[in-house]
Amino acid sequence: MEEDHVTTTALLEHRLLCGSRAIFEEFQRRFFDALSGPRLERFLEAKLRELDERWRRFGYAINVAQPDLKLSPGGLREYHFALWVALARYRAPGLEPLVERGVLYRGQLADYERALDFILRMRHELHFCARRPTDQLVYEWHEPVAQGLGYRDEGHVLAEERMMRNYFRAAHHLYSLSQVVASHCRHAESERTTVVCRDPRVPEGTVIAGREVMLPDRFWNLQSSPMRLFDFLEFMHDHPDLALSGVSRFRASEAVAGFDSTLRLRSPVGQRFLALLSPPVGAGRSLRLMQELGLLERLMPAWKRVRNLVRKDLYHHYAVDEHLLLAVELLENIPEAAGPEEARLARLWKAVPRRDLLRLAVLLHDVGKGSGKDHSLEGAFVAERFARALGLSQPESALVKWLVENHLLMGELIRSADLSSHDVLVEFARKVKSQDSLDLLYLLTYVDIRAVAPGMMTAWKLSQLDRLYRNATELLSAEQVPSRQETRGRRIQGLLENLPEGVELEVLHKHLANLPKDYALYTSPALVARHIHAVSQHAPGSPVVRFSGNGHTEPLEIIVVTEDRIGLFYLLCSACLSENLSIHDARLDHYDDNLILDTLYCFARPEGTVMEGNGWHWWKRRYGATWRARSCPWCNDRRPSRPWENGACASSSAWACACETTSRATSPCWRCAPWTAWVSCRPSRAPWSNSTATSASPASTPRAFAPRTRSISPTARAGALRTPPA
């Protein structure tokens, strides 16, 4: 029993079903005698480790859109944990022993019982709907479970949203229960150090037992002096290792619920609230405590609309209020060492002059959700009104409003706009107007995307955000918005001044001359160097394929240099798809008249893996032959080789070329047809004659076509292919 904590937990819940009561009572006495002293402490330590590990596994978040009703923070396991502790330490079933020892407040028991009953009803209904034992409340079951429990739509609020609000309220009660019990158990009662706190920000008689703060009863008469609560919040901010005791937490919630509606309009309250948002760290913890006590709703009635609100979509992992609080916390935890983009963001955060304004915008950026209107516009209206009520000036309120109204701007651009387009960048710079606004919007967008779901901020999204930020910074640093030609000239000058290593000036000039004019607008010096190296390795009939990146933590860059032909991009996409690669961006450029220079950025799909090392050489050998072109002896037009044979299909005696010179007596097989697209050739001199063809050749004589140079646009290269014959 000493080592097997799982079995010990099961034996804790023993009960007499039938048989001798005397034997049952003897077993009970021996069991609890064995589970005492050091063994009891080791058992409780094991249960605490198990609790911490479970919370860590689920991310410490209660308000998730698809919770596990049993194991998620706030699930049934929280109630089980409290029962096990009461049984093991006090040898009595139920929560009553915890009330008698002062761990819980008697007024909380009814809330805990109602929360337990509601989650059990939800779990039973989920089992009925799914027709199997399951605890994961995925989106598929939200609506049927809500209907089974009797919820109905009310206006623009869906039945399942109303159900999830009630679930989160119940889950918070059970989570609070396990938090209080866990805090009480982390130290044995004989080891709990009790001290009287003399800090002037807390009332006389405040006691700290272990790491729990217990406030005297007279503190909770806050109607006459609500500022005492902000004094206490500042004290808790300065002592992040302390927690409010269960009894004090319950009394605080009752006291805050009794505040009158004029609290949020008083100037001192606004100043104290902004002061909590100003420190470099700790503001997120203060906001979470205010959320638990219900103070955010009293200060800002619009917060009640988004509290515990779940929007049914496929990418938001958290409820709206949890998303907002998590975004505020992420501002303080930007990983500086993760890469150059995070390092730039960390520097921007440290340099923000008014952290309170940015935190306020982050806290309110989705507060318009649940209104049935455009949440950006509605949120901007709420944010401006709340900012003025806090005592902010008109320019400060306007900045908060602008950030909330445009919090989706950068995210939409990196998803759907061409960031190499000069017009897109100029329009974005005109909306931003100043470098300070751009810095704040960049930080807001970063934490907003990260707080949507774990892993939502990919390396690719971050690189695109950083690219948009740097390009906009370049435009804003100019005295006036430069034209496309001026921007291109500035970029070329930058390339010339920072010549990539191993690249000669003459080679760079030739390289830029062979590419479209906009090439210099979106290509970094390092990428220019990789392009030049790839082009220099190309030989006629032998495609060049270069790889960099791993496709997981950073995008896999694929550079392809080969002769142009119809359907080439289609083949590139097929090759990537066959290797479980998802293409996130592609640049298709023409290099002089014959070659194409394609650059693809890919990530590995979740179900696939990206090859490393020599695996890429195998990939090139496998698909390289597909991209090669073969010349027709009559018109010099280039046709693709088949991946199954380095030449024309063995089942066809006809050469599938653009000029259709050879007889069509034997049609191409179904495998060849999709790879063949016929293009008309221009009649000219015959390759075997010095005279100009003036009339049609006999049927037995091949028609005369001169060799020609083809330049096919990216659109044409990805054009429609012939349908295989039936």
XYZ file of C-alpha atoms in Angstrom:
726
model
C 0.000 0.000 0.000
C 2.945 2.278 0.712
C 4.094 2.239 -2.912
C 0.831 1.650 -4.789
C -0.980 4.984 -4.435
C -3.606 4.016 -7.015
C -4.673 0.999 -4.970
C -4.603 3.065 -1.786
C -6.924 5.609 -3.421
C -9.344 2.848 -4.434
C -9.340 1.368 -0.927
C -10.140 4.785 0.543
C -13.630 4.529 -0.948
C -14.432 1.161 0.648
C -18.006 0.593 1.798
C -20.033 -2.300 3.176
C -22.295 -3.943 0.613
C -23.035 -7.198 2.448
C -21.426 -9.530 4.955
C -20.145 -9.118 8.469
C -20.049 -5.569 9.773
C -17.540 -6.575 12.436
C -15.058 -7.778 9.808
C -15.666 -4.595 7.781
C -14.986 -2.369 10.803
C -11.824 -4.340 11.623
C -10.578 -3.859 8.038
C -11.404 -0.173 8.258
C -9.461 0.222 11.531
C -6.390 -1.587 10.217
C -6.441 0.308 6.926
C -6.457 3.745 8.545
C -3.870 2.664 11.129
C -1.581 1.714 8.239
C -2.346 4.960 6.410
C -0.972 7.297 9.054
C 2.180 9.157 9.976
C 4.858 9.232 7.250
C 2.807 6.959 4.995
C -0.080 9.414 5.045
C 2.215 12.321 4.169
C 3.761 10.355 1.299
C 0.313 9.461 0.028
C -0.828 13.094 0.127
C 2.382 14.186 -1.611
C 1.702 11.645 -4.351
C -1.858 12.930 -4.817
C -0.564 16.523 -4.986
C 1.985 15.543 -7.652
C -0.765 13.787 -9.551
C -2.940 16.904 -9.299
C -0.153 19.195 -10.532
C 0.683 16.859 -13.406
C -2.946 16.717 -14.505
C -3.280 20.497 -14.421
C -0.028 20.851 -16.338
C -1.166 18.338 -18.963
C -4.329 20.334 -19.612
C -2.591 23.719 -19.513
C -4.108 24.976 -16.203
C -7.054 26.344 -18.226
C -10.655 25.808 -17.147
C -12.414 27.704 -19.920
C -11.508 25.478 -22.859
C -14.014 24.986 -25.644
C -13.846 21.169 -25.648
C -13.236 20.120 -22.025
C -12.787 16.696 -20.518
C -15.621 16.593 -17.976
C -13.664 14.268 -15.731
C -9.980 15.227 -15.950
C -9.798 18.835 -17.190
C -9.151 21.506 -14.548
C -12.554 22.064 -12.952
C -13.764 18.552 -13.798
C -15.074 15.810 -11.545
C -11.580 14.826 -10.455
C -11.315 18.060 -8.439
C -14.178 16.944 -6.202
C -12.697 13.441 -5.941
C -9.371 14.910 -4.816
C -11.030 16.860 -1.996
C -12.923 13.741 -0.857
C -9.755 11.636 -0.850
C -7.901 14.206 1.242
C -10.751 14.437 3.750
C -10.914 10.631 4.022
C -7.166 10.117 4.321
C -6.378 12.910 6.781
C -9.582 13.126 8.840
C -11.051 9.634 8.298
C -14.501 10.998 7.578
C -16.455 11.008 4.300
C -17.670 14.182 2.617
C -16.465 17.770 2.878
C -17.771 18.413 6.392
C -14.399 17.641 8.071
C -12.776 20.342 5.942
C -15.364 22.842 7.152
C -14.789 21.867 10.780
C -11.025 22.396 10.380
C -11.556 25.832 8.801
C -10.281 24.783 5.375
C -13.639 25.519 3.723
C -16.408 27.996 4.476
C -19.772 26.434 5.230
C -21.512 28.761 2.806
C -19.450 27.240 -0.021
C -20.741 23.687 0.421
C -23.997 24.366 -1.402
C -22.096 25.830 -4.389
C -19.844 22.774 -4.550
C -22.774 20.366 -4.418
C -24.662 22.235 -7.161
C -21.528 22.308 -9.339
C -21.008 18.572 -8.865
C -24.641 17.819 -9.706
C -24.556 19.916 -12.897
C -21.359 18.350 -14.273
C -22.641 14.846 -13.484
C -25.846 15.608 -15.413
C -23.795 16.881 -18.358
C -21.635 13.759 -18.307
C -24.645 11.434 -18.229
C -26.276 13.286 -21.136
C -23.014 13.110 -23.092
C -22.948 9.324 -22.625
C -26.557 9.065 -23.821
C -25.876 11.178 -26.926
C -22.602 9.469 -27.828
C -23.965 5.993 -26.988
C -20.648 5.153 -25.347
C -18.662 6.139 -22.235
C -16.737 9.297 -23.125
C -15.757 12.386 -21.157
C -14.477 14.652 -23.962
C -17.175 17.222 -24.769
C -16.160 17.900 -28.376
C -18.020 20.377 -30.599
C -20.003 17.562 -32.172
C -21.856 16.955 -28.900
C -22.356 20.535 -27.711
C -25.724 21.034 -29.383
C -27.317 17.607 -28.650
C -26.187 17.679 -25.005
C -27.554 21.210 -24.580
C -30.890 20.205 -26.090
C -31.013 17.097 -23.909
C -30.533 19.273 -20.824
C -33.372 21.572 -21.886
C -31.414 24.594 -23.160
C -32.884 26.679 -25.976
C -31.561 29.516 -28.126
C -32.244 33.026 -26.855
C -31.801 35.652 -29.542
C -28.263 35.451 -30.923
C -27.097 33.357 -27.933
C -27.105 29.669 -28.842
C -28.323 26.953 -26.495
C -24.892 25.334 -26.345
C -23.295 28.671 -25.445
C -25.680 29.029 -22.510
C -24.869 25.478 -21.401
C -21.106 26.083 -21.585
C -21.444 29.257 -19.512
C -23.067 27.226 -16.741
C -20.456 24.492 -17.093
C -17.590 26.962 -16.696
C -19.265 28.481 -13.649
C -19.539 25.019 -12.076
C -15.994 24.087 -13.110
C -14.609 27.220 -11.462
C -16.283 26.209 -8.186
C -14.738 22.727 -8.257
C -11.343 24.069 -9.318
C -11.419 26.519 -6.425
C -12.262 23.628 -4.099
C -9.238 21.568 -5.137
C -6.983 24.652 -5.082
C -7.911 25.430 -1.483
C -7.548 21.828 -0.341
C -4.227 21.412 -2.175
C -2.846 24.602 -0.654
C -3.858 23.402 2.812
C -2.225 20.000 2.275
C 1.130 21.160 0.956
C 2.304 21.531 4.530
C 1.371 19.317 7.434
C -0.607 21.162 10.087
C 2.287 20.823 12.533
C 4.606 22.465 9.981
C 2.300 25.316 8.939
C 3.932 28.577 9.973
C 1.400 31.196 11.037
C 2.492 34.818 11.099
C 0.680 38.103 11.543
C 1.081 40.372 8.526
C 2.077 43.968 9.332
C 1.911 45.343 5.791
C -0.010 48.667 5.817
C -1.948 47.634 2.700
C -3.798 44.879 4.562
C -5.945 45.375 7.682
C -4.774 44.639 11.179
C -5.361 41.016 12.080
C -4.392 39.583 8.683
C -2.766 36.168 9.134
C -0.543 34.225 6.723
C -0.689 30.477 7.394
C 1.753 28.596 5.211
C 1.180 30.399 1.902
C -2.466 31.313 2.487
C -3.628 34.821 3.333
C -6.585 34.983 5.735
C -8.207 38.385 6.168
C -10.262 39.393 9.232
C -14.048 39.531 8.988
C -14.217 43.306 9.400
C -12.258 43.740 6.163
C -15.234 42.702 4.048
C -17.357 45.768 4.757
C -16.091 47.406 1.558
C -19.035 49.630 0.673
C -17.667 52.510 2.702
C -14.102 52.194 1.376
C -13.717 50.084 -1.789
C -10.131 51.318 -2.151
C -9.109 48.796 0.518
C -9.692 46.035 -2.019
C -7.233 47.677 -4.449
C -4.733 47.993 -1.590
C -5.047 44.254 -1.073
C -4.679 43.572 -4.832
C -1.427 45.547 -4.853
C -0.220 43.532 -1.860
C -0.999 40.254 -3.671
C 0.764 41.554 -6.788
C 3.934 42.138 -4.777
C 3.753 38.643 -3.219
C 3.134 36.197 -6.099
C 3.937 33.201 -3.860
C 0.865 33.833 -1.670
C -2.734 32.790 -2.331
C -6.041 33.861 -0.865
C -7.510 31.277 1.506
C -10.721 29.513 0.579
C -12.772 31.256 3.258
C -11.375 34.690 2.368
C -11.960 34.045 -1.344
C -15.613 33.260 -0.724
C -16.093 36.313 1.511
C -14.360 38.521 -1.068
C -16.710 37.362 -3.836
C -19.718 38.132 -1.633
C -18.363 41.603 -0.815
C -17.635 42.459 -4.472
C -21.119 41.340 -5.510
C -22.509 43.998 -3.173
C -20.657 46.895 -4.815
C -22.918 49.555 -6.290
C -22.791 50.374 -10.014
C -21.041 53.712 -9.454
C -17.797 51.986 -8.489
C -16.441 51.963 -12.040
C -17.120 55.693 -12.517
C -15.100 56.940 -9.580
C -11.818 58.495 -10.614
C -9.639 56.888 -7.878
C -10.854 53.441 -8.941
C -9.785 54.077 -12.529
C -6.357 55.262 -11.444
C -5.839 52.238 -9.197
C -6.992 49.879 -11.957
C -4.546 51.395 -14.462
C -1.794 51.191 -11.838
C -2.294 47.410 -11.696
C -1.752 47.266 -15.490
C 1.490 49.264 -15.445
C 4.178 47.010 -13.848
C 6.482 45.038 -16.170
C 5.199 41.702 -14.798
C 2.328 40.455 -12.665
C -0.591 42.276 -14.293
C -2.020 39.040 -15.689
C -2.130 37.475 -12.225
C -3.875 40.548 -10.808
C -6.494 40.434 -13.569
C -7.131 36.737 -12.933
C -7.718 37.415 -9.238
C -10.102 40.235 -10.157
C -11.887 37.831 -12.515
C -12.245 35.190 -9.788
C -13.658 37.733 -7.337
C -16.081 39.149 -9.933
C -14.480 42.594 -9.833
C -13.979 42.877 -13.611
C -17.727 42.587 -14.159
C -18.408 45.302 -11.590
C -15.900 47.648 -13.200
C -16.945 46.862 -16.773
C -20.459 45.475 -17.335
C -19.544 44.433 -20.910
C -17.183 41.842 -19.428
C -20.177 39.853 -18.227
C -21.112 39.200 -21.865
C -17.796 37.532 -22.716
C -17.223 35.721 -19.431
C -17.435 31.957 -20.015
C -18.472 32.606 -23.644
C -17.579 29.882 -26.156
C -17.714 30.688 -29.861
C -18.180 27.528 -31.880
C -15.368 27.331 -34.432
C -12.568 24.956 -35.288
C -9.589 26.920 -34.050
C -10.445 28.745 -30.789
C -9.333 26.469 -27.970
C -10.454 28.727 -25.107
C -13.519 30.672 -24.044
C -13.376 34.387 -24.835
C -12.490 35.561 -21.315
C -9.749 32.949 -20.947
C -8.365 33.973 -24.349
C -8.207 37.628 -23.274
C -6.546 36.933 -19.914
C -4.073 34.529 -21.501
C -3.143 37.148 -24.114
C -2.316 39.640 -21.336
C -0.131 37.040 -19.611
C 1.701 36.194 -22.838
C 2.844 39.805 -23.175
C 5.037 39.269 -20.128
C 6.431 35.949 -21.372
C 7.738 36.587 -24.878
C 10.655 34.130 -25.300
C 13.680 36.245 -26.139
C 15.950 33.331 -27.005
C 13.524 31.549 -29.350
C 14.589 33.458 -32.474
C 15.178 36.888 -34.003
C 11.451 37.599 -34.313
C 10.758 36.948 -30.609
C 13.863 38.923 -29.668
C 12.517 41.908 -31.609
C 9.113 41.534 -29.927
C 10.714 41.330 -26.479
C 12.664 44.532 -27.165
C 9.490 46.256 -28.339
C 7.646 45.188 -25.164
C 10.403 46.507 -22.918
C 10.394 49.818 -24.803
C 6.615 50.400 -24.604
C 6.192 53.702 -22.701
C 2.595 53.049 -21.556
C 2.186 49.371 -20.772
C -1.178 50.055 -19.181
C -2.640 51.251 -22.510
C -1.392 48.214 -24.432
C -2.575 45.806 -21.733
C -5.960 47.517 -21.699
C -6.259 47.094 -25.491
C -5.224 43.426 -25.239
C -7.748 42.839 -22.445
C -10.570 44.416 -24.464
C -9.772 43.408 -28.050
C -12.490 40.695 -28.166
C -14.908 42.232 -25.671
C -17.376 42.898 -28.519
C -18.024 39.196 -29.066
C -21.430 37.889 -28.118
C -23.158 41.130 -29.129
C -24.404 39.861 -32.485
C -22.496 42.650 -34.264
C -19.046 43.082 -35.783
C -16.973 42.358 -32.689
C -14.130 44.663 -33.758
C -16.398 47.696 -34.125
C -18.483 46.875 -31.047
C -15.336 46.202 -29.030
C -13.818 49.520 -30.138
C -16.938 51.336 -28.939
C -16.850 49.573 -25.545
C -13.091 50.122 -25.208
C -13.310 53.865 -25.862
C -16.164 54.311 -23.396
C -14.396 52.288 -20.697
C -11.095 54.110 -21.281
C -12.763 57.488 -20.790
C -14.497 56.208 -17.642
C -11.086 55.216 -16.269
C -9.923 58.797 -16.672
C -7.754 58.450 -19.791
C -7.346 61.467 -22.050
C -8.955 61.695 -25.478
C -5.745 60.752 -27.411
C -5.093 57.825 -25.068
C -8.676 56.599 -25.404
C -8.459 56.979 -29.193
C -5.301 54.835 -29.272
C -6.963 52.048 -27.274
C -10.003 52.247 -29.554
C -7.844 52.088 -32.711
C -5.939 49.034 -31.467
C -9.146 47.158 -30.642
C -10.786 48.106 -33.942
C -7.770 46.987 -36.010
C -6.571 44.009 -33.983
C -7.307 41.652 -36.909
C -5.571 43.778 -39.559
C -2.095 42.226 -39.546
C -3.442 38.695 -39.167
C -5.721 39.096 -42.185
C -2.894 40.493 -44.304
C -0.492 37.619 -43.611
C -3.254 35.104 -44.411
C -4.716 36.539 -47.597
C -2.593 39.378 -48.999
C 0.545 39.410 -51.112
C 3.114 40.900 -48.761
C 5.414 41.614 -51.691
C 2.830 43.955 -53.213
C 3.887 47.567 -52.876
C 0.250 48.708 -52.924
C -0.656 46.395 -50.022
C 2.222 47.693 -47.919
C 1.463 51.341 -48.713
C -2.208 50.905 -47.780
C -1.234 49.190 -44.522
C 1.268 51.941 -43.668
C -1.391 54.589 -44.274
C -3.757 52.844 -41.865
C -1.091 52.527 -39.175
C 0.166 56.133 -39.600
C 2.963 56.014 -36.979
C 5.751 53.747 -35.783
C 4.411 53.717 -32.214
C 1.019 52.454 -33.399
C 2.722 49.799 -35.540
C 4.783 48.554 -32.574
C 1.706 48.213 -30.368
C -0.342 46.541 -33.119
C 2.476 44.061 -33.782
C 2.601 43.066 -30.099
C -1.192 42.814 -29.887
C -1.405 40.637 -33.015
C 1.354 38.339 -31.761
C -0.260 37.593 -28.378
C -3.734 37.407 -29.943
C -2.692 34.614 -32.308
C -0.712 32.771 -29.623
C -3.668 32.868 -27.210
C -6.084 31.278 -29.701
C -4.770 27.745 -29.130
C -1.518 25.955 -28.243
C 0.734 25.887 -31.293
C -1.360 28.395 -33.239
C 1.592 30.759 -33.694
C 3.695 28.771 -36.141
C 7.169 29.739 -37.280
C 5.732 30.606 -40.678
C 3.088 32.974 -39.297
C 5.676 34.634 -37.103
C 8.065 35.108 -40.024
C 5.266 36.627 -42.116
C 4.245 38.954 -39.280
C 7.833 40.039 -38.843
C 8.199 40.572 -42.586
C 5.090 42.757 -42.674
C 6.346 44.712 -39.661
C 9.796 45.321 -41.165
C 8.417 46.374 -44.549
C 5.928 48.753 -42.924
C 8.684 50.165 -40.710
C 10.718 50.934 -43.817
C 7.805 52.830 -45.358
C 7.004 54.730 -42.155
C 10.633 55.762 -41.696
C 10.554 57.692 -44.984
C 9.543 61.335 -44.939
C 6.810 60.547 -47.446
C 5.434 57.261 -48.752
C 7.804 56.223 -51.567
C 6.615 55.053 -54.953
C 7.124 51.503 -56.196
C 10.156 52.589 -58.249
C 11.708 54.392 -55.287
C 11.193 51.393 -53.026
C 12.703 49.056 -55.616
C 15.693 51.347 -56.071
C 16.219 51.480 -52.313
C 16.093 47.695 -52.031
C 18.559 47.229 -54.892
C 20.871 49.769 -53.313
C 20.649 47.812 -50.074
C 21.573 44.614 -51.913
C 24.556 46.319 -53.507
C 25.747 47.758 -50.207
C 25.297 44.442 -48.375
C 26.511 42.116 -51.099
C 25.793 38.492 -50.126
C 28.905 36.514 -49.272
C 30.421 34.769 -52.285
C 28.429 36.808 -54.838
C 30.213 39.092 -57.261
C 28.739 42.446 -58.211
C 28.555 41.612 -61.915
C 26.753 38.340 -61.193
C 24.224 40.159 -58.993
C 23.487 42.728 -61.724
C 22.958 39.963 -64.289
C 20.757 38.035 -61.870
C 18.480 41.027 -61.209
C 18.303 41.854 -64.931
C 16.960 38.373 -65.749
C 14.120 38.566 -63.210
C 10.922 40.655 -62.903
C 11.298 44.180 -61.572
C 9.391 43.378 -58.375
C 11.871 40.618 -57.483
C 13.988 43.036 -55.453
C 10.931 44.190 -53.472
C 10.294 40.906 -51.693
C 13.610 39.021 -51.769
C 16.073 39.178 -48.887
C 19.853 39.290 -49.534
C 20.269 35.765 -48.130
C 17.585 34.394 -50.467
C 19.153 36.228 -53.417
C 22.429 34.448 -52.663
C 20.677 31.047 -52.568
C 18.933 31.809 -55.868
C 22.191 32.814 -57.558
C 23.884 29.642 -56.330
C 21.000 27.454 -57.582
C 20.950 29.102 -61.029
C 24.717 28.721 -61.371
C 24.390 24.951 -60.834
C 21.783 24.473 -63.548
C 22.654 22.579 -66.727
C 20.302 22.021 -69.715
C 17.994 19.085 -69.057
C 19.030 18.761 -65.405
C 16.768 20.503 -62.864
C 18.279 21.974 -59.709
C 16.462 21.421 -56.410
C 17.783 22.956 -53.177
C 16.373 22.572 -49.668
C 16.801 24.492 -46.418
C 14.863 24.387 -43.141
C 13.262 21.419 -41.402
C 9.543 21.903 -42.055
C 8.644 21.733 -38.359
C 10.002 24.603 -36.293
C 10.807 26.590 -39.433
C 9.499 26.446 -42.997
C 11.124 24.090 -45.462
C 12.372 26.189 -48.376
C 12.438 24.425 -51.763
C 14.170 26.209 -54.655
C 13.624 24.712 -58.124
C 15.452 25.813 -61.282
C 14.494 24.053 -64.510
C 13.257 24.639 -68.055
C 9.779 26.083 -68.346
C 6.844 23.959 -69.416
C 3.099 23.771 -69.028
C 1.894 22.095 -65.824
C 5.193 22.360 -63.951
C 3.705 23.963 -60.848
C 1.063 21.243 -60.817
C 3.859 18.662 -60.693
C 5.647 20.525 -57.906
C 2.461 20.609 -55.821
C 1.847 16.908 -56.448
C 5.368 16.043 -55.345
C 4.963 18.058 -52.130
C 1.571 16.524 -51.392
C 2.922 13.001 -51.870
C 5.531 13.724 -49.187
C 2.965 15.134 -46.697
C 4.128 18.713 -47.182
C 1.714 21.629 -46.905
C 2.639 24.612 -49.114
C 2.269 27.884 -47.210
C 3.737 30.240 -49.800
C 5.168 30.074 -53.304
C 7.002 32.550 -55.530
C 7.014 31.702 -59.250
C 9.558 33.716 -61.244
C 10.893 33.549 -64.809
C 14.640 33.589 -65.184
C 15.344 34.879 -68.738
C 13.272 33.216 -71.485
C 13.833 29.530 -70.806
C 14.213 28.938 -67.080
C 11.861 29.213 -64.150
C 12.966 30.020 -60.600
C 10.347 28.737 -58.158
C 10.600 29.084 -54.378
C 8.191 27.118 -52.185
C 7.801 27.289 -48.403
C 6.317 24.175 -46.843
C 5.530 22.642 -43.482
C 5.096 18.977 -42.660
C 1.493 17.916 -42.276
C 0.547 16.596 -38.810
C 0.225 13.050 -40.122
C 3.543 13.133 -41.996
C 7.231 13.523 -41.366
C 9.819 15.542 -43.205
C 12.851 13.692 -44.516
C 16.242 14.818 -43.365
C 19.776 14.414 -44.625
C 20.143 12.192 -47.679
C 16.389 11.699 -47.878
C 16.157 14.896 -49.906
C 18.527 13.476 -52.521
C 16.169 10.540 -52.908
C 13.269 13.008 -53.231
C 15.103 14.855 -56.008
C 15.905 11.638 -57.871
C 12.315 10.487 -57.572
C 10.653 13.638 -58.880
C 13.465 15.335 -60.801
C 12.836 13.289 -63.927
C 9.221 14.432 -63.895
C 10.307 18.056 -64.249
C 12.846 17.545 -67.060
C 11.926 18.474 -70.610
C 12.837 16.619 -73.785
C 13.243 18.257 -77.199
C 11.182 17.297 -80.213
C 13.546 16.627 -83.175
C 11.236 18.591 -85.506
C 10.160 21.714 -83.613
C 12.639 21.752 -80.694
C 9.658 22.002 -78.337
C 10.255 20.478 -74.921
C 7.960 17.793 -73.516
C 8.148 16.195 -70.075
C 9.751 12.863 -69.401
C 7.495 10.266 -67.785
C 8.337 9.365 -64.193
C 8.109 5.662 -65.116
C 10.413 5.955 -68.155
C 12.991 8.511 -69.226
C 11.355 9.210 -72.567
C 8.092 8.711 -74.450
C 5.597 6.218 -73.096
C 6.382 2.680 -74.207
C 2.742 2.017 -75.133
C 2.672 4.841 -77.672
C 4.562 5.003 -80.962
C 3.736 8.679 -81.342
C 5.913 11.493 -80.018
C 3.713 13.897 -78.025
C 5.180 17.244 -79.072
C 3.788 20.729 -79.561
C 3.929 20.631 -83.351
C 2.087 17.292 -83.614
C 4.559 16.377 -86.364
C 4.271 12.594 -86.169
C 1.255 10.532 -87.089
C -1.615 10.193 -84.618
C -2.424 6.656 -85.737
C -1.511 5.425 -82.278
C -3.012 7.559 -79.504
C -1.124 8.217 -76.265
C -2.037 5.940 -73.409
C -4.111 7.172 -70.462
C -0.953 7.719 -68.424
C 0.631 10.023 -70.994
C -2.409 12.112 -71.826
C -2.502 14.118 -68.569
C 1.115 15.122 -69.083
C 0.565 16.399 -72.652
C -0.683 19.837 -73.655
C -0.467 20.884 -77.295
C 0.592 24.395 -78.270
C 0.550 25.746 -81.825
C 3.978 26.406 -83.289
C 4.738 29.281 -85.671
C 5.446 28.089 -89.290
C 8.908 29.090 -90.397
C 11.986 27.581 -92.034
C 12.321 23.802 -92.061
C 15.179 22.567 -89.902
C 16.526 20.468 -92.818
C 16.194 23.110 -95.571
C 17.531 26.576 -96.359
C 14.358 27.548 -98.220
C 11.237 29.006 -96.688
C 8.196 26.751 -96.656
C 5.516 28.349 -98.814
C 2.956 25.564 -98.994
C 1.738 22.649 -96.987
C 3.948 19.597 -97.020
C 2.698 16.224 -98.296
C 1.190 13.884 -95.787
C 4.299 11.737 -95.796
C 6.574 14.725 -95.167
C 6.815 16.313 -91.743
C 5.576 19.871 -91.560
C 8.278 22.498 -91.277
C 8.510 24.428 -88.049
C 11.435 26.456 -86.848
C 12.796 26.194 -83.326
C 11.212 28.813 -81.075
C 11.756 30.326 -77.664
C 8.804 29.920 -75.298
C 7.953 32.137 -72.361
C 5.022 30.788 -70.390
C 3.453 32.741 -67.546
C 2.959 31.109 -64.129
C -0.781 31.019 -64.823
C -0.231 29.178 -68.094
C 2.186 26.773 -66.435
C -0.528 25.718 -64.039
C -3.137 25.581 -66.812
C -5.599 22.853 -67.596
C -4.242 19.502 -68.784
C -5.752 17.114 -71.279
C -8.386 14.775 -69.971
C -7.472 11.080 -70.378
C -9.469 9.298 -73.095
C -12.370 7.189 -71.909
